């Protein structure tokens, strides 16, 4: 859930910066690119705790998804090892 909250907060900051740039009369492709970098800097500084929590949650998600692969790899290695012993 922290991953989604972090993504939503960063997206919200981006759209807020785009809105501010639009209100000051600067709206073209360069302003969108500038808004991307400004929003990235703001979110990096303002959302430090949420970024760390989302990173920890993502590590857990990746670990759980790879746990099954590691188990299957271990089973396959055991089967290959059993096949070599019978020769």
mmCIF file of C-alpha atoms in Angstrom:
data_model
loop_
_atom_site.group_PDB
_atom_site.id
_atom_site.type_symbol
_atom_site.label_atom_id
_atom_site.label_comp_id
_atom_site.label_asym_id
_atom_site.label_seq_id
_atom_site.Cartn_x
_atom_site.Cartn_y
_atom_site.Cartn_z
ATOM 1 C CA UNK A 1 0.000 0.000 0.000
ATOM 2 C CA UNK A 2 2.944 2.311 0.660
ATOM 3 C CA UNK A 3 4.070 1.887 -2.935
ATOM 4 C CA UNK A 4 0.705 3.081 -4.228
ATOM 5 C CA UNK A 5 0.616 5.977 -1.739
ATOM 6 C CA UNK A 6 4.107 7.087 -2.766
ATOM 7 C CA UNK A 7 3.227 6.865 -6.455
ATOM 8 C CA UNK A 8 0.002 8.822 -5.908
ATOM 9 C CA UNK A 9 1.767 11.516 -3.869
ATOM 10 C CA UNK A 10 4.449 11.984 -6.515
ATOM 11 C CA UNK A 11 1.851 12.116 -9.285
ATOM 12 C CA UNK A 12 -0.161 14.668 -7.301
ATOM 13 C CA UNK A 13 2.914 16.837 -6.820
ATOM 14 C CA UNK A 14 3.615 16.655 -10.559
ATOM 15 C CA UNK A 15 0.104 17.775 -11.479
ATOM 16 C CA UNK A 16 0.239 20.558 -8.880
ATOM 17 C CA UNK A 17 3.478 21.860 -10.408
ATOM 18 C CA UNK A 18 1.972 21.639 -13.909
ATOM 19 C CA UNK A 19 -1.028 23.613 -12.617
ATOM 20 C CA UNK A 20 1.167 26.307 -11.086
ATOM 21 C CA UNK A 21 3.164 26.635 -14.281
ATOM 22 C CA UNK A 22 -0.088 26.889 -16.253
ATOM 23 C CA UNK A 23 -1.378 29.623 -13.925
ATOM 24 C CA UNK A 24 1.752 31.725 -14.462
ATOM 25 C CA UNK A 25 1.224 31.423 -18.215
ATOM 26 C CA UNK A 26 3.875 28.876 -19.051
ATOM 27 C CA UNK A 27 2.328 25.856 -20.741
ATOM 28 C CA UNK A 28 4.163 24.018 -23.462
ATOM 29 C CA UNK A 29 6.249 20.850 -23.692
ATOM 30 C CA UNK A 30 9.186 22.538 -21.952
ATOM 31 C CA UNK A 31 6.976 23.375 -18.973
ATOM 32 C CA UNK A 32 5.889 19.735 -18.705
ATOM 33 C CA UNK A 33 9.530 18.637 -18.697
ATOM 34 C CA UNK A 34 10.372 21.332 -16.159
ATOM 35 C CA UNK A 35 7.405 20.238 -14.023
ATOM 36 C CA UNK A 36 8.718 16.681 -14.098
ATOM 37 C CA UNK A 37 12.103 17.727 -12.721
ATOM 38 C CA UNK A 38 10.676 20.198 -10.201
ATOM 39 C CA UNK A 39 8.166 17.621 -8.933
ATOM 40 C CA UNK A 40 10.921 15.014 -8.704
ATOM 41 C CA UNK A 41 13.060 17.343 -6.573
ATOM 42 C CA UNK A 42 10.151 18.329 -4.329
ATOM 43 C CA UNK A 43 8.982 14.758 -3.833
ATOM 44 C CA UNK A 44 12.513 13.522 -3.187
ATOM 45 C CA UNK A 45 12.951 16.075 -0.409
ATOM 46 C CA UNK A 46 9.417 16.124 1.014
ATOM 47 C CA UNK A 47 8.566 12.422 0.863
ATOM 48 C CA UNK A 48 11.759 10.932 2.282
ATOM 49 C CA UNK A 49 10.062 8.735 4.898
ATOM 50 C CA UNK A 50 7.373 7.513 2.528
ATOM 51 C CA UNK A 51 10.002 6.777 -0.125
ATOM 52 C CA UNK A 52 11.960 4.602 2.311
ATOM 53 C CA UNK A 53 8.822 2.760 3.439
ATOM 54 C CA UNK A 54 7.786 2.151 -0.169
ATOM 55 C CA UNK A 55 11.286 0.866 -0.933
ATOM 56 C CA UNK A 56 11.122 -1.576 1.975
ATOM 57 C CA UNK A 57 7.708 -2.771 0.874
ATOM 58 C CA UNK A 58 8.969 -3.211 -2.700
ATOM 59 C CA UNK A 59 11.913 -5.278 -1.431
ATOM 60 C CA UNK A 60 9.417 -7.528 0.360
ATOM 61 C CA UNK A 61 7.295 -7.904 -2.752
ATOM 62 C CA UNK A 62 10.332 -8.778 -4.866
ATOM 63 C CA UNK A 63 11.596 -11.239 -2.243
ATOM 64 C CA UNK A 64 8.216 -13.005 -2.082
ATOM 65 C CA UNK A 65 7.981 -13.209 -5.866
ATOM 66 C CA UNK A 66 11.476 -14.671 -6.161
ATOM 67 C CA UNK A 67 11.044 -17.112 -3.253
ATOM 68 C CA UNK A 68 8.968 -19.443 -5.444
ATOM 69 C CA UNK A 69 11.544 -19.269 -8.215
ATOM 70 C CA UNK A 70 14.349 -20.123 -5.784
ATOM 71 C CA UNK A 71 12.326 -23.074 -4.451
ATOM 72 C CA UNK A 72 11.683 -24.387 -7.951
ATOM 73 C CA UNK A 73 15.348 -23.937 -8.847
ATOM 74 C CA UNK A 74 16.384 -25.904 -5.765
ATOM 75 C CA UNK A 75 13.963 -28.708 -6.677
ATOM 76 C CA UNK A 76 15.275 -28.791 -10.235
ATOM 77 C CA UNK A 77 18.868 -28.871 -9.015
ATOM 78 C CA UNK A 78 17.982 -31.745 -6.686
ATOM 79 C CA UNK A 79 16.370 -33.658 -9.566
ATOM 80 C CA UNK A 80 19.412 -33.089 -11.767
ATOM 81 C CA UNK A 81 21.672 -34.206 -8.949
ATOM 82 C CA UNK A 82 19.584 -37.373 -8.440
ATOM 83 C CA UNK A 83 19.795 -38.145 -12.134
ATOM 84 C CA UNK A 84 23.569 -37.892 -12.154
ATOM 85 C CA UNK A 85 23.929 -40.150 -9.104
ATOM 86 C CA UNK A 86 21.998 -42.987 -10.800
ATOM 87 C CA UNK A 87 24.375 -43.207 -13.751
#
